[in-house]
Amino acid sequence: MKLGSIKENLEIEKRIAITPEIVKKYKSLNLNIILPKGYGEHLGIFDKEFINEGAEILDNEHKVLSEADVVLQMNLIAEENFEKLKNKQILIGVLNPYSNKEKINKLLEKKINCFSLELLPRITRAQSMDILSSQANLAGYKAVVDSFAYYQKAIPMMMTAAGTIPAAKVLVVGAGVAGLQAIATAKRMGSIVYATDVRLASKEQVESLGGKFLVVEGAENLETEGGYAKEASEEFKQKQENLIKETLKKIDIVICTALIPGKKAPLIVKKDMIEAMQSGSVIYDLAASQGGNTELTKVNEIIDHNGVKIMGDSNILNKLPNSASNLYAKNMFNFVSNLYDKDNKKFSINLEDEIIEKTQIK
């Protein structure tokens, strides 16, 4: 059985789905890896590193797509490559079925078996495959590091003979995986951290990392059975808005991470709230690609509004592509291992397995 992967569109995606370290693991399952020339060169990973671990390098991407039994990608492949795929091939990646519905329907017409890893259920057995958690962890870390780089003051409190520099105050909006890592990173660097989330269960997690949880008066727990945040009522949104508006007056850095799966990101920080912030403050909006958590966020731009910088990268993980690729490739391997029937040496789509059933696009 052959597993293949082709280059992503490097303008929007620098991560890769297969690393040399993971090639060795696939070989241990008697699965062969085929890749096009220069697959990882943009990350400083050269063909000989893949070859040394047992991968086969082919002349072009057309050969990879036509010979592979399973295609492993970061994102959905370009539509121009659909014709190169063969019936009953397996395609695995972050296929984003909510916004790629028409394209995926074309693949289904060709009887391509599509699996989208962002749809994995949040169950214990799927934790090692959870690409949302592994990637969000890095995103939360990098958002804090980049925000601190743009913030033109010291972060920790410093006591000097000339006087005391106060610690920076950070607000993290959304205490999921990215938010919790942002809290931990900001705290380690000496800032005072506040956090807010619609899920009351997050309070204990925030406080365990040294953050201060902002509780909305009369709040109820807005958490789905799958562990994600669900949309809040208008009354809750108004109370949350009032609380955040008052808090933002004393905040230096805001990290926005609030997302609702399959929907536009909730608008939490409005223009008048930003105008109440101190000049020199920084907002990093990790939800930019889904509409943004702030009213002024623009994708892949840094907006300066009355001295407040608002940053909105569409893919912050392009700034950490090697680390992100290593984690993603391991998640992918664990998913493929679950899909592969070692005894019969074939891929088995068992729809009674919750992991397979939830991630397959039909």
PDB file of N, CA, C and O in Angstrom, residues 8 26 32 53 105 220 250 293 305 317 324:
ATOM      1  N   GLU A   8       1.777  21.784  -0.706  1.00  0.00           N
ATOM      2  CA  GLU A   8       0.635  22.674  -0.509  1.00  0.00           C
ATOM      3  C   GLU A   8       0.885  23.969  -1.296  1.00  0.00           C
ATOM      4  O   GLU A   8       1.986  24.194  -1.810  1.00  0.00           O
ATOM      5  N   TYR A  26       5.640   4.809   9.383  1.00  0.00           N
ATOM      6  CA  TYR A  26       4.795   4.187   8.361  1.00  0.00           C
ATOM      7  C   TYR A  26       5.445   2.908   7.826  1.00  0.00           C
ATOM      8  O   TYR A  26       4.763   1.910   7.575  1.00  0.00           O
ATOM      9  N   ASN A  32       4.249   2.139   2.322  1.00  0.00           N
ATOM     10  CA  ASN A  32       5.276   2.844   1.560  1.00  0.00           C
ATOM     11  C   ASN A  32       4.887   4.303   1.330  1.00  0.00           C
ATOM     12  O   ASN A  32       3.729   4.611   1.060  1.00  0.00           O
ATOM     13  N   GLU A  53      15.037   7.538   5.278  1.00  0.00           N
ATOM     14  CA  GLU A  53      14.075   6.876   6.164  1.00  0.00           C
ATOM     15  C   GLU A  53      13.201   5.879   5.405  1.00  0.00           C
ATOM     16  O   GLU A  53      12.333   5.235   6.008  1.00  0.00           O
ATOM     17  N   ASN A 105     -18.056  17.736  -2.903  1.00  0.00           N
ATOM     18  CA  ASN A 105     -19.083  16.972  -3.637  1.00  0.00           C
ATOM     19  C   ASN A 105     -18.522  16.404  -4.939  1.00  0.00           C
ATOM     20  O   ASN A 105     -18.871  15.297  -5.349  1.00  0.00           O
ATOM     21  N   GLU A 220     -24.316  31.025  32.591  1.00  0.00           N
ATOM     22  CA  GLU A 220     -24.583  29.591  32.578  1.00  0.00           C
ATOM     23  C   GLU A 220     -23.489  28.934  31.747  1.00  0.00           C
ATOM     24  O   GLU A 220     -22.798  29.604  30.978  1.00  0.00           O
ATOM     25  N   LYS A 250      -7.856  48.849  31.304  1.00  0.00           N
ATOM     26  CA  LYS A 250      -6.583  48.682  32.022  1.00  0.00           C
ATOM     27  C   LYS A 250      -5.700  47.583  31.407  1.00  0.00           C
ATOM     28  O   LYS A 250      -4.672  47.216  31.973  1.00  0.00           O
ATOM     29  N   ASN A 293     -12.655  38.175  16.116  1.00  0.00           N
ATOM     30  CA  ASN A 293     -13.354  38.465  17.370  1.00  0.00           C
ATOM     31  C   ASN A 293     -13.482  39.965  17.615  1.00  0.00           C
ATOM     32  O   ASN A 293     -14.178  40.385  18.528  1.00  0.00           O
ATOM     33  N   HIS A 305      -5.324  51.599  15.190  1.00  0.00           N
ATOM     34  CA  HIS A 305      -6.517  52.417  15.447  1.00  0.00           C
ATOM     35  C   HIS A 305      -6.304  53.220  16.726  1.00  0.00           C
ATOM     36  O   HIS A 305      -6.315  52.674  17.838  1.00  0.00           O
ATOM     37  N   LEU A 317       0.429  29.648  12.072  1.00  0.00           N
ATOM     38  CA  LEU A 317       1.325  28.492  12.141  1.00  0.00           C
ATOM     39  C   LEU A 317       2.313  28.454  10.985  1.00  0.00           C
ATOM     40  O   LEU A 317       3.260  27.671  11.009  1.00  0.00           O
ATOM     41  N   ALA A 324       4.892  22.811  13.825  1.00  0.00           N
ATOM     42  CA  ALA A 324       3.503  22.484  13.509  1.00  0.00           C
ATOM     43  C   ALA A 324       3.422  21.234  12.636  1.00  0.00           C
ATOM     44  O   ALA A 324       2.547  20.383  12.830  1.00  0.00           O
TER      45      ALA A 324
END
